[in-house]
Amino acid sequence: MTTTDYAPPEERERWGSRIGLILAMAGNAVGLGNFLRFPNQAAQNGQGAFMVAYFISLLLLGIPLMWMEWGIGRRGGHFGFSTCPGMFQSLTRAKWVKFAGAIGVVMPLLIVIYYVYIESWTLGYAVQSATGVLTGDDPAAHFKRYLGDGGGFLGFESLQGSWEAYGFFGITIAVNLWVLSRGLSKGIEVIAKIGMPILLLCAVALVARVLSLPDVDGRTALDGLAIYWDPSQWKALFDNALAEDLFGRTSAIIWLAAAGQIFFTLSVGSGAINTYASYVKRDEDVALTGLATVSTNEFCEVILGGTLAIPAAYVFTGMSGVMEGSGSNMGLAFITMPDVFEQIPLFGQASGVAILGTLWFGLLFVAGITSSLALSQPTMAFFQDTMGLTRRKSAMVVGAIILIFVQPVILMEGVLDEIDYWAGTFGLVFFSTIEVILFMWVFGAGNAWKEIHLGSDIRIPRIFKFIMTWVTPIVLLLMLYTWGKDVALEVLQFRDNPNGDPYTEAGKVGAYVGRTLMITLFAFFVVMVGVAARRGRFKRVEHLQPEDSA
Amino acid sequence: MNDLASTLGLQAAADLTPVMGLGGWLFMGLAWLAVTILLVWSYVRVLSGSADGSDTDPS
């Protein structure tokens, strides 16, 4: 294969329309994190205090990183690259950066491996709600049965899983790959244009029902909103003793949890935004488009996501129910919410599970699929524009990788949590730090500022140049230090698992398997980058100056 | 509905009851308003900058 086998920039895929791009990008950002992770994190990590830290993190980390990733992505795309190895190489002559860029291909792939599995649960539950299977069943027992949690699958005591879960996973992955193989404008963009309005309609209908719930033992949905907005808890951000007393968390953990949520919800630090942005033309705005993406995500998270699960759970289960539901990874969505819907009469029926459950899990499925498509696209693009594969072949390779590597996630305890922690939490901060240093310091703050403003529809307030150059990298380094010292080291040394509990024996085995899987995939993509480099794929950008634009 | 609480082994704890108060309403109101204004403003700017639905690809 020679360099001429690779698609030159003029043959690259493009977005069909700007609104399609924004909806696809918003679809990427609006995911399970908005409706599941956000309420969980807020309830568990400081409540009213969490929200203050959340908005500060949005301003100092989320929005600046969003603009930076749009800028890096569009510049990379101009030189024919849709993934971070080539994008990073277009920022500096240092040859090693392309290998650091491999993290931006591996991480979204690692996340999508378990994300698609969780997404398939929402499809399964939507179908089971609509067909009445969930009505009247005990949600906790049903969830355990659905996942085969407890072992015994295929006759092996140590294996979890169920054919039901496998079936819905098969359907989910098939739909994802079909859309990916259709390409940007005919696949991803079409799904975003159909899916985002459906998602908003489902969310608004559910919010309306939640806010009109009658009070139960004096508890109303509006009282439940106070869990997010009670200002008397703000002091916990700076008062460690109060934070420990109220939430059993240090102030630092509250800040880290809020910042971590910003990364997860906006999808910054995963490499997915860079890839989507690479399909934008060189002179097309990214500053306003990036801001529109943030605003859509925040509307769906703070207003819609915040008004659903927690207030509804509060009305029926009180504060202790909220804390118990939000304390387990998926308990709020798959156990507490079906339980709550069971208690809400609707259209003359005693149970609202059939309608409200379908809306809730359907909403989660749409939110999930628009995100999983975005997370799969970097790997798709890597095989297409670095290894020269066609779109269809690339989709098949991505599908094969997911199908192979998802098996331990499904079958073994602890693998999902381990990958989620290293790729979906710690990794996002780590990779963002590399991006910020490369873009603002190696490429240069002045060049980066110009790059973001090229063809821009708005002028970004100049204070953000200072924030992006100084505040964002310093905060990220502080986060890495604190996180590494207080949390990551515990996990790395098998003292506490990512949920903060001691590792079980099975969980420890799962953690080993998860880490082996992550290292294997990273090594594979580093080698692939090396192979592409030997074939001269990066030659065009290896000697660029920062001001080069053609 | 009380059955649900007992099923889950839950008991609403009075001392954990969140309190909204005027400050809470103000905090929530401002946050919601800011997010909504940002959303409306950005989409109006995007759509006004591309009156034709904006094809990004001339081809």
JSON list of N, CA, C and O in Angstrom, two decimals, chain A residues 6-59:
[
{"chain": "A", "resi": 6, "resn": "TYR", "atom": "N", "xyz": [-4.42, 6.26, 0.12]},
{"chain": "A", "resi": 6, "resn": "TYR", "atom": "CA", "xyz": [-5.25, 6.90, 1.13]},
{"chain": "A", "resi": 6, "resn": "TYR", "atom": "C", "xyz": [-6.10, 7.99, 0.51]},
{"chain": "A", "resi": 6, "resn": "TYR", "atom": "O", "xyz": [-5.69, 8.63, -0.46]},
{"chain": "A", "resi": 7, "resn": "ALA", "atom": "N", "xyz": [-7.28, 8.20, 1.10]},
{"chain": "A", "resi": 7, "resn": "ALA", "atom": "CA", "xyz": [-8.19, 9.21, 0.56]},
{"chain": "A", "resi": 7, "resn": "ALA", "atom": "C", "xyz": [-7.62, 10.60, 0.79]},
{"chain": "A", "resi": 7, "resn": "ALA", "atom": "O", "xyz": [-7.37, 10.98, 1.93]},
{"chain": "A", "resi": 8, "resn": "PRO", "atom": "N", "xyz": [-7.39, 11.37, -0.26]},
{"chain": "A", "resi": 8, "resn": "PRO", "atom": "CA", "xyz": [-6.92, 12.73, -0.07]},
{"chain": "A", "resi": 8, "resn": "PRO", "atom": "C", "xyz": [-8.03, 13.60, 0.50]},
{"chain": "A", "resi": 8, "resn": "PRO", "atom": "O", "xyz": [-9.20, 13.24, 0.40]},
{"chain": "A", "resi": 9, "resn": "PRO", "atom": "N", "xyz": [-7.69, 14.77, 1.10]},
{"chain": "A", "resi": 9, "resn": "PRO", "atom": "CA", "xyz": [-8.67, 15.58, 1.79]},
{"chain": "A", "resi": 9, "resn": "PRO", "atom": "C", "xyz": [-9.91, 15.93, 0.96]},
{"chain": "A", "resi": 9, "resn": "PRO", "atom": "O", "xyz": [-11.00, 15.94, 1.48]},
{"chain": "A", "resi": 10, "resn": "GLU", "atom": "N", "xyz": [-9.70, 16.19, -0.35]},
{"chain": "A", "resi": 10, "resn": "GLU", "atom": "CA", "xyz": [-10.85, 16.64, -1.14]},
{"chain": "A", "resi": 10, "resn": "GLU", "atom": "C", "xyz": [-11.91, 15.53, -1.31]},
{"chain": "A", "resi": 10, "resn": "GLU", "atom": "O", "xyz": [-13.04, 15.80, -1.66]},
{"chain": "A", "resi": 11, "resn": "GLU", "atom": "N", "xyz": [-11.54, 14.29, -1.04]},
{"chain": "A", "resi": 11, "resn": "GLU", "atom": "CA", "xyz": [-12.51, 13.21, -1.17]},
{"chain": "A", "resi": 11, "resn": "GLU", "atom": "C", "xyz": [-13.13, 12.84, 0.17]},
{"chain": "A", "resi": 11, "resn": "GLU", "atom": "O", "xyz": [-13.86, 11.87, 0.28]},
{"chain": "A", "resi": 12, "resn": "ARG", "atom": "N", "xyz": [-12.80, 13.62, 1.19]},
{"chain": "A", "resi": 12, "resn": "ARG", "atom": "CA", "xyz": [-13.29, 13.28, 2.51]},
{"chain": "A", "resi": 12, "resn": "ARG", "atom": "C", "xyz": [-14.79, 13.45, 2.63]},
{"chain": "A", "resi": 12, "resn": "ARG", "atom": "O", "xyz": [-15.40, 14.24, 1.93]},
{"chain": "A", "resi": 13, "resn": "GLU", "atom": "N", "xyz": [-15.35, 12.70, 3.58]},
{"chain": "A", "resi": 13, "resn": "GLU", "atom": "CA", "xyz": [-16.77, 12.85, 3.86]},
{"chain": "A", "resi": 13, "resn": "GLU", "atom": "C", "xyz": [-17.01, 14.22, 4.48]},
{"chain": "A", "resi": 13, "resn": "GLU", "atom": "O", "xyz": [-16.12, 14.77, 5.14]},
{"chain": "A", "resi": 14, "resn": "ARG", "atom": "N", "xyz": [-18.20, 14.77, 4.28]},
{"chain": "A", "resi": 14, "resn": "ARG", "atom": "CA", "xyz": [-18.57, 16.05, 4.91]},
{"chain": "A", "resi": 14, "resn": "ARG", "atom": "C", "xyz": [-19.97, 15.92, 5.50]},
{"chain": "A", "resi": 14, "resn": "ARG", "atom": "O", "xyz": [-20.74, 15.08, 5.11]},
{"chain": "A", "resi": 15, "resn": "TRP", "atom": "N", "xyz": [-20.26, 16.83, 6.42]},
{"chain": "A", "resi": 15, "resn": "TRP", "atom": "CA", "xyz": [-21.61, 16.90, 6.96]},
{"chain": "A", "resi": 15, "resn": "TRP", "atom": "C", "xyz": [-22.53, 17.46, 5.88]},
{"chain": "A", "resi": 15, "resn": "TRP", "atom": "O", "xyz": [-22.12, 18.31, 5.09]},
{"chain": "A", "resi": 16, "resn": "GLY", "atom": "N", "xyz": [-23.80, 17.01, 5.87]},
{"chain": "A", "resi": 16, "resn": "GLY", "atom": "CA", "xyz": [-24.75, 17.47, 4.85]},
{"chain": "A", "resi": 16, "resn": "GLY", "atom": "C", "xyz": [-25.22, 18.87, 5.12]},
{"chain": "A", "resi": 16, "resn": "GLY", "atom": "O", "xyz": [-25.45, 19.65, 4.20]},
{"chain": "A", "resi": 17, "resn": "SER", "atom": "N", "xyz": [-25.42, 19.25, 6.38]},
{"chain": "A", "resi": 17, "resn": "SER", "atom": "CA", "xyz": [-25.91, 20.59, 6.71]},
{"chain": "A", "resi": 17, "resn": "SER", "atom": "C", "xyz": [-25.40, 20.97, 8.09]},
{"chain": "A", "resi": 17, "resn": "SER", "atom": "O", "xyz": [-25.02, 20.11, 8.90]},
{"chain": "A", "resi": 18, "resn": "ARG", "atom": "N", "xyz": [-25.40, 22.27, 8.36]},
{"chain": "A", "resi": 18, "resn": "ARG", "atom": "CA", "xyz": [-24.88, 22.73, 9.65]},
{"chain": "A", "resi": 18, "resn": "ARG", "atom": "C", "xyz": [-25.77, 22.30, 10.80]},
{"chain": "A", "resi": 18, "resn": "ARG", "atom": "O", "xyz": [-25.29, 21.93, 11.87]},
{"chain": "A", "resi": 19, "resn": "ILE", "atom": "N", "xyz": [-27.08, 22.35, 10.57]},
{"chain": "A", "resi": 19, "resn": "ILE", "atom": "CA", "xyz": [-27.99, 21.95, 11.65]},
{"chain": "A", "resi": 19, "resn": "ILE", "atom": "C", "xyz": [-27.85, 20.45, 11.91]},
{"chain": "A", "resi": 19, "resn": "ILE", "atom": "O", "xyz": [-27.94, 19.98, 13.05]},
{"chain": "A", "resi": 20, "resn": "GLY", "atom": "N", "xyz": [-27.59, 19.70, 10.84]},
{"chain": "A", "resi": 20, "resn": "GLY", "atom": "CA", "xyz": [-27.34, 18.26, 11.00]},
{"chain": "A", "resi": 20, "resn": "GLY", "atom": "C", "xyz": [-26.09, 18.02, 11.82]},
{"chain": "A", "resi": 20, "resn": "GLY", "atom": "O", "xyz": [-26.05, 17.14, 12.68]},
{"chain": "A", "resi": 21, "resn": "LEU", "atom": "N", "xyz": [-25.05, 18.82, 11.54]},
{"chain": "A", "resi": 21, "resn": "LEU", "atom": "CA", "xyz": [-23.81, 18.70, 12.30]},
{"chain": "A", "resi": 21, "resn": "LEU", "atom": "C", "xyz": [-24.05, 19.00, 13.78]},
{"chain": "A", "resi": 21, "resn": "LEU", "atom": "O", "xyz": [-23.60, 18.26, 14.66]},
{"chain": "A", "resi": 22, "resn": "ILE", "atom": "N", "xyz": [-24.80, 20.09, 14.05]},
{"chain": "A", "resi": 22, "resn": "ILE", "atom": "CA", "xyz": [-25.04, 20.47, 15.46]},
{"chain": "A", "resi": 22, "resn": "ILE", "atom": "C", "xyz": [-25.86, 19.38, 16.17]},
{"chain": "A", "resi": 22, "resn": "ILE", "atom": "O", "xyz": [-25.57, 19.02, 17.31]},
{"chain": "A", "resi": 23, "resn": "LEU", "atom": "N", "xyz": [-26.86, 18.85, 15.47]},
{"chain": "A", "resi": 23, "resn": "LEU", "atom": "CA", "xyz": [-27.68, 17.81, 16.10]},
{"chain": "A", "resi": 23, "resn": "LEU", "atom": "C", "xyz": [-26.86, 16.54, 16.34]},
{"chain": "A", "resi": 23, "resn": "LEU", "atom": "O", "xyz": [-27.01, 15.86, 17.35]},
{"chain": "A", "resi": 24, "resn": "ALA", "atom": "N", "xyz": [-25.99, 16.22, 15.37]},
{"chain": "A", "resi": 24, "resn": "ALA", "atom": "CA", "xyz": [-25.13, 15.03, 15.55]},
{"chain": "A", "resi": 24, "resn": "ALA", "atom": "C", "xyz": [-24.17, 15.25, 16.71]},
{"chain": "A", "resi": 24, "resn": "ALA", "atom": "O", "xyz": [-23.95, 14.36, 17.54]},
{"chain": "A", "resi": 25, "resn": "MET", "atom": "N", "xyz": [-23.60, 16.45, 16.77]},
{"chain": "A", "resi": 25, "resn": "MET", "atom": "CA", "xyz": [-22.67, 16.76, 17.85]},
{"chain": "A", "resi": 25, "resn": "MET", "atom": "C", "xyz": [-23.41, 16.79, 19.19]},
{"chain": "A", "resi": 25, "resn": "MET", "atom": "O", "xyz": [-22.89, 16.33, 20.20]},
{"chain": "A", "resi": 26, "resn": "ALA", "atom": "N", "xyz": [-24.63, 17.36, 19.19]},
{"chain": "A", "resi": 26, "resn": "ALA", "atom": "CA", "xyz": [-25.42, 17.38, 20.42]},
{"chain": "A", "resi": 26, "resn": "ALA", "atom": "C", "xyz": [-25.80, 15.95, 20.79]},
{"chain": "A", "resi": 26, "resn": "ALA", "atom": "O", "xyz": [-25.81, 15.58, 21.97]},
{"chain": "A", "resi": 27, "resn": "GLY", "atom": "N", "xyz": [-26.12, 15.13, 19.77]},
{"chain": "A", "resi": 27, "resn": "GLY", "atom": "CA", "xyz": [-26.44, 13.72, 20.03]},
{"chain": "A", "resi": 27, "resn": "GLY", "atom": "C", "xyz": [-25.27, 13.00, 20.65]},
{"chain": "A", "resi": 27, "resn": "GLY", "atom": "O", "xyz": [-25.45, 12.14, 21.51]},
{"chain": "A", "resi": 28, "resn": "ASN", "atom": "N", "xyz": [-24.07, 13.37, 20.22]},
{"chain": "A", "resi": 28, "resn": "ASN", "atom": "CA", "xyz": [-22.86, 12.81, 20.81]},
{"chain": "A", "resi": 28, "resn": "ASN", "atom": "C", "xyz": [-22.79, 13.18, 22.29]},
{"chain": "A", "resi": 28, "resn": "ASN", "atom": "O", "xyz": [-22.58, 12.33, 23.16]},
{"chain": "A", "resi": 29, "resn": "ALA", "atom": "N", "xyz": [-23.03, 14.46, 22.58]},
{"chain": "A", "resi": 29, "resn": "ALA", "atom": "CA", "xyz": [-22.91, 14.92, 23.97]},
{"chain": "A", "resi": 29, "resn": "ALA", "atom": "C", "xyz": [-24.08, 14.44, 24.83]},
{"chain": "A", "resi": 29, "resn": "ALA", "atom": "O", "xyz": [-23.88, 14.01, 25.97]},
{"chain": "A", "resi": 30, "resn": "VAL", "atom": "N", "xyz": [-25.30, 14.53, 24.30]},
{"chain": "A", "resi": 30, "resn": "VAL", "atom": "CA", "xyz": [-26.47, 14.12, 25.10]},
{"chain": "A", "resi": 30, "resn": "VAL", "atom": "C", "xyz": [-26.56, 12.60, 25.07]},
{"chain": "A", "resi": 30, "resn": "VAL", "atom": "O", "xyz": [-26.84, 12.00, 24.04]},
{"chain": "A", "resi": 31, "resn": "GLY", "atom": "N", "xyz": [-26.29, 12.01, 26.20]},
{"chain": "A", "resi": 31, "resn": "GLY", "atom": "CA", "xyz": [-26.30, 10.54, 26.25]},
{"chain": "A", "resi": 31, "resn": "GLY", "atom": "C", "xyz": [-26.83, 10.05, 27.58]},
{"chain": "A", "resi": 31, "resn": "GLY", "atom": "O", "xyz": [-27.55, 10.78, 28.29]},
{"chain": "A", "resi": 32, "resn": "LEU", "atom": "N", "xyz": [-26.44, 8.84, 27.93]},
{"chain": "A", "resi": 32, "resn": "LEU", "atom": "CA", "xyz": [-26.90, 8.27, 29.20]},
{"chain": "A", "resi": 32, "resn": "LEU", "atom": "C", "xyz": [-26.42, 9.11, 30.37]},
{"chain": "A", "resi": 32, "resn": "LEU", "atom": "O", "xyz": [-27.06, 9.17, 31.42]},
{"chain": "A", "resi": 33, "resn": "GLY", "atom": "N", "xyz": [-25.30, 9.82, 30.19]},
{"chain": "A", "resi": 33, "resn": "GLY", "atom": "CA", "xyz": [-24.75, 10.66, 31.24]},
{"chain": "A", "resi": 33, "resn": "GLY", "atom": "C", "xyz": [-25.70, 11.76, 31.68]},
{"chain": "A", "resi": 33, "resn": "GLY", "atom": "O", "xyz": [-25.71, 12.14, 32.85]},
{"chain": "A", "resi": 34, "resn": "ASN", "atom": "N", "xyz": [-26.49, 12.27, 30.73]},
{"chain": "A", "resi": 34, "resn": "ASN", "atom": "CA", "xyz": [-27.39, 13.38, 31.06]},
{"chain": "A", "resi": 34, "resn": "ASN", "atom": "C", "xyz": [-28.55, 12.95, 31.95]},
{"chain": "A", "resi": 34, "resn": "ASN", "atom": "O", "xyz": [-29.00, 13.69, 32.81]},
{"chain": "A", "resi": 35, "resn": "PHE", "atom": "N", "xyz": [-29.05, 11.74, 31.69]},
{"chain": "A", "resi": 35, "resn": "PHE", "atom": "CA", "xyz": [-30.26, 11.31, 32.39]},
{"chain": "A", "resi": 35, "resn": "PHE", "atom": "C", "xyz": [-29.98, 10.32, 33.52]},
{"chain": "A", "resi": 35, "resn": "PHE", "atom": "O", "xyz": [-30.83, 10.14, 34.39]},
{"chain": "A", "resi": 36, "resn": "LEU", "atom": "N", "xyz": [-28.82, 9.67, 33.48]},
{"chain": "A", "resi": 36, "resn": "LEU", "atom": "CA", "xyz": [-28.50, 8.69, 34.53]},
{"chain": "A", "resi": 36, "resn": "LEU", "atom": "C", "xyz": [-27.34, 9.14, 35.41]},
{"chain": "A", "resi": 36, "resn": "LEU", "atom": "O", "xyz": [-27.45, 9.21, 36.62]},
{"chain": "A", "resi": 37, "resn": "ARG", "atom": "N", "xyz": [-26.21, 9.45, 34.77]},
{"chain": "A", "resi": 37, "resn": "ARG", "atom": "CA", "xyz": [-25.01, 9.74, 35.55]},
{"chain": "A", "resi": 37, "resn": "ARG", "atom": "C", "xyz": [-25.15, 11.06, 36.31]},
{"chain": "A", "resi": 37, "resn": "ARG", "atom": "O", "xyz": [-24.72, 11.17, 37.46]},
{"chain": "A", "resi": 38, "resn": "PHE", "atom": "N", "xyz": [-25.71, 12.07, 35.64]},
{"chain": "A", "resi": 38, "resn": "PHE", "atom": "CA", "xyz": [-25.83, 13.39, 36.27]},
{"chain": "A", "resi": 38, "resn": "PHE", "atom": "C", "xyz": [-26.63, 13.34, 37.57]},
{"chain": "A", "resi": 38, "resn": "PHE", "atom": "O", "xyz": [-26.14, 13.80, 38.62]},
{"chain": "A", "resi": 39, "resn": "PRO", "atom": "N", "xyz": [-27.87, 12.80, 37.57]},
{"chain": "A", "resi": 39, "resn": "PRO", "atom": "CA", "xyz": [-28.59, 12.75, 38.85]},
{"chain": "A", "resi": 39, "resn": "PRO", "atom": "C", "xyz": [-27.88, 11.92, 39.90]},
{"chain": "A", "resi": 39, "resn": "PRO", "atom": "O", "xyz": [-27.86, 12.29, 41.08]},
{"chain": "A", "resi": 40, "resn": "ASN", "atom": "N", "xyz": [-27.28, 10.80, 39.47]},
{"chain": "A", "resi": 40, "resn": "ASN", "atom": "CA", "xyz": [-26.53, 9.97, 40.42]},
{"chain": "A", "resi": 40, "resn": "ASN", "atom": "C", "xyz": [-25.40, 10.75, 41.08]},
{"chain": "A", "resi": 40, "resn": "ASN", "atom": "O", "xyz": [-25.24, 10.76, 42.30]},
{"chain": "A", "resi": 41, "resn": "GLN", "atom": "N", "xyz": [-24.61, 11.39, 40.24]},
{"chain": "A", "resi": 41, "resn": "GLN", "atom": "CA", "xyz": [-23.44, 12.11, 40.73]},
{"chain": "A", "resi": 41, "resn": "GLN", "atom": "C", "xyz": [-23.84, 13.27, 41.63]},
{"chain": "A", "resi": 41, "resn": "GLN", "atom": "O", "xyz": [-23.24, 13.52, 42.68]},
{"chain": "A", "resi": 42, "resn": "ALA", "atom": "N", "xyz": [-24.87, 14.01, 41.22]},
{"chain": "A", "resi": 42, "resn": "ALA", "atom": "CA", "xyz": [-25.31, 15.17, 42.00]},
{"chain": "A", "resi": 42, "resn": "ALA", "atom": "C", "xyz": [-25.82, 14.74, 43.37]},
{"chain": "A", "resi": 42, "resn": "ALA", "atom": "O", "xyz": [-25.47, 15.33, 44.40]},
{"chain": "A", "resi": 43, "resn": "ALA", "atom": "N", "xyz": [-26.65, 13.68, 43.39]},
{"chain": "A", "resi": 43, "resn": "ALA", "atom": "CA", "xyz": [-27.24, 13.24, 44.66]},
{"chain": "A", "resi": 43, "resn": "ALA", "atom": "C", "xyz": [-26.17, 12.71, 45.61]},
{"chain": "A", "resi": 43, "resn": "ALA", "atom": "O", "xyz": [-26.22, 12.96, 46.81]},
{"chain": "A", "resi": 44, "resn": "GLN", "atom": "N", "xyz": [-25.19, 12.00, 45.05]},
{"chain": "A", "resi": 44, "resn": "GLN", "atom": "CA", "xyz": [-24.19, 11.35, 45.90]},
{"chain": "A", "resi": 44, "resn": "GLN", "atom": "C", "xyz": [-23.05, 12.27, 46.31]},
{"chain": "A", "resi": 44, "resn": "GLN", "atom": "O", "xyz": [-22.38, 12.04, 47.29]},
{"chain": "A", "resi": 45, "resn": "ASN", "atom": "N", "xyz": [-22.81, 13.31, 45.52]},
{"chain": "A", "resi": 45, "resn": "ASN", "atom": "CA", "xyz": [-21.59, 14.10, 45.72]},
{"chain": "A", "resi": 45, "resn": "ASN", "atom": "C", "xyz": [-21.85, 15.58, 46.00]},
{"chain": "A", "resi": 45, "resn": "ASN", "atom": "O", "xyz": [-21.36, 16.44, 45.27]},
{"chain": "A", "resi": 46, "resn": "GLY", "atom": "N", "xyz": [-22.63, 15.86, 46.99]},
{"chain": "A", "resi": 46, "resn": "GLY", "atom": "CA", "xyz": [-22.72, 17.24, 47.43]},
{"chain": "A", "resi": 46, "resn": "GLY", "atom": "C", "xyz": [-23.98, 18.00, 47.09]},
{"chain": "A", "resi": 46, "resn": "GLY", "atom": "O", "xyz": [-24.17, 19.13, 47.55]},
{"chain": "A", "resi": 47, "resn": "GLN", "atom": "N", "xyz": [-24.84, 17.42, 46.21]},
{"chain": "A", "resi": 47, "resn": "GLN", "atom": "CA", "xyz": [-26.15, 18.01, 45.91]},
{"chain": "A", "resi": 47, "resn": "GLN", "atom": "C", "xyz": [-26.05, 19.49, 45.53]},
{"chain": "A", "resi": 47, "resn": "GLN", "atom": "O", "xyz": [-25.52, 19.83, 44.48]},
{"chain": "A", "resi": 48, "resn": "GLY", "atom": "N", "xyz": [-26.53, 20.40, 46.39]},
{"chain": "A", "resi": 48, "resn": "GLY", "atom": "CA", "xyz": [-26.46, 21.83, 46.04]},
{"chain": "A", "resi": 48, "resn": "GLY", "atom": "C", "xyz": [-25.03, 22.29, 45.83]},
{"chain": "A", "resi": 48, "resn": "GLY", "atom": "O", "xyz": [-24.75, 23.09, 44.92]},
{"chain": "A", "resi": 49, "resn": "ALA", "atom": "N", "xyz": [-24.10, 21.78, 46.63]},
{"chain": "A", "resi": 49, "resn": "ALA", "atom": "CA", "xyz": [-22.69, 22.15, 46.47]},
{"chain": "A", "resi": 49, "resn": "ALA", "atom": "C", "xyz": [-22.14, 21.62, 45.15]},
{"chain": "A", "resi": 49, "resn": "ALA", "atom": "O", "xyz": [-21.35, 22.28, 44.47]},
{"chain": "A", "resi": 50, "resn": "PHE", "atom": "N", "xyz": [-22.58, 20.41, 44.76]},
{"chain": "A", "resi": 50, "resn": "PHE", "atom": "CA", "xyz": [-22.16, 19.80, 43.50]},
{"chain": "A", "resi": 50, "resn": "PHE", "atom": "C", "xyz": [-22.50, 20.73, 42.33]},
{"chain": "A", "resi": 50, "resn": "PHE", "atom": "O", "xyz": [-21.69, 20.92, 41.42]},
{"chain": "A", "resi": 51, "resn": "MET", "atom": "N", "xyz": [-23.69, 21.33, 42.38]},
{"chain": "A", "resi": 51, "resn": "MET", "atom": "CA", "xyz": [-24.13, 22.15, 41.25]},
{"chain": "A", "resi": 51, "resn": "MET", "atom": "C", "xyz": [-23.26, 23.39, 41.07]},
{"chain": "A", "resi": 51, "resn": "MET", "atom": "O", "xyz": [-23.01, 23.82, 39.95]},
{"chain": "A", "resi": 52, "resn": "VAL", "atom": "N", "xyz": [-22.81, 23.97, 42.18]},
{"chain": "A", "resi": 52, "resn": "VAL", "atom": "CA", "xyz": [-21.92, 25.14, 42.07]},
{"chain": "A", "resi": 52, "resn": "VAL", "atom": "C", "xyz": [-20.61, 24.72, 41.41]},
{"chain": "A", "resi": 52, "resn": "VAL", "atom": "O", "xyz": [-20.13, 25.35, 40.46]},
{"chain": "A", "resi": 53, "resn": "ALA", "atom": "N", "xyz": [-20.03, 23.62, 41.91]},
{"chain": "A", "resi": 53, "resn": "ALA", "atom": "CA", "xyz": [-18.77, 23.12, 41.34]},
{"chain": "A", "resi": 53, "resn": "ALA", "atom": "C", "xyz": [-18.98, 22.73, 39.87]},
{"chain": "A", "resi": 53, "resn": "ALA", "atom": "O", "xyz": [-18.09, 22.91, 39.03]},
{"chain": "A", "resi": 54, "resn": "TYR", "atom": "N", "xyz": [-20.16, 22.22, 39.56]},
{"chain": "A", "resi": 54, "resn": "TYR", "atom": "CA", "xyz": [-20.50, 21.80, 38.20]},
{"chain": "A", "resi": 54, "resn": "TYR", "atom": "C", "xyz": [-20.45, 22.99, 37.23]},
{"chain": "A", "resi": 54, "resn": "TYR", "atom": "O", "xyz": [-19.83, 22.93, 36.17]},
{"chain": "A", "resi": 55, "resn": "PHE", "atom": "N", "xyz": [-21.10, 24.09, 37.62]},
{"chain": "A", "resi": 55, "resn": "PHE", "atom": "CA", "xyz": [-21.14, 25.26, 36.72]},
{"chain": "A", "resi": 55, "resn": "PHE", "atom": "C", "xyz": [-19.76, 25.91, 36.59]},
{"chain": "A", "resi": 55, "resn": "PHE", "atom": "O", "xyz": [-19.40, 26.38, 35.51]},
{"chain": "A", "resi": 56, "resn": "ILE", "atom": "N", "xyz": [-19.01, 25.93, 37.67]},
{"chain": "A", "resi": 56, "resn": "ILE", "atom": "CA", "xyz": [-17.65, 26.49, 37.59]},
{"chain": "A", "resi": 56, "resn": "ILE", "atom": "C", "xyz": [-16.79, 25.61, 36.67]},
{"chain": "A", "resi": 56, "resn": "ILE", "atom": "O", "xyz": [-16.05, 26.12, 35.82]},
{"chain": "A", "resi": 57, "resn": "SER", "atom": "N", "xyz": [-16.93, 24.30, 36.79]},
{"chain": "A", "resi": 57, "resn": "SER", "atom": "CA", "xyz": [-16.19, 23.38, 35.92]},
{"chain": "A", "resi": 57, "resn": "SER", "atom": "C", "xyz": [-16.60, 23.55, 34.46]},
{"chain": "A", "resi": 57, "resn": "SER", "atom": "O", "xyz": [-15.77, 23.45, 33.55]},
{"chain": "A", "resi": 58, "resn": "LEU", "atom": "N", "xyz": [-17.89, 23.81, 34.25]},
{"chain": "A", "resi": 58, "resn": "LEU", "atom": "CA", "xyz": [-18.37, 24.02, 32.88]},
{"chain": "A", "resi": 58, "resn": "LEU", "atom": "C", "xyz": [-17.66, 25.21, 32.24]},
{"chain": "A", "resi": 58, "resn": "LEU", "atom": "O", "xyz": [-17.22, 25.16, 31.09]},
{"chain": "A", "resi": 59, "resn": "LEU", "atom": "N", "xyz": [-17.54, 26.29, 33.02]},
{"chain": "A", "resi": 59, "resn": "LEU", "atom": "CA", "xyz": [-16.92, 27.52, 32.49]},
{"chain": "A", "resi": 59, "resn": "LEU", "atom": "C", "xyz": [-15.41, 27.39, 32.33]},
{"chain": "A", "resi": 59, "resn": "LEU", "atom": "O", "xyz": [-14.85, 27.87, 31.35]}
]
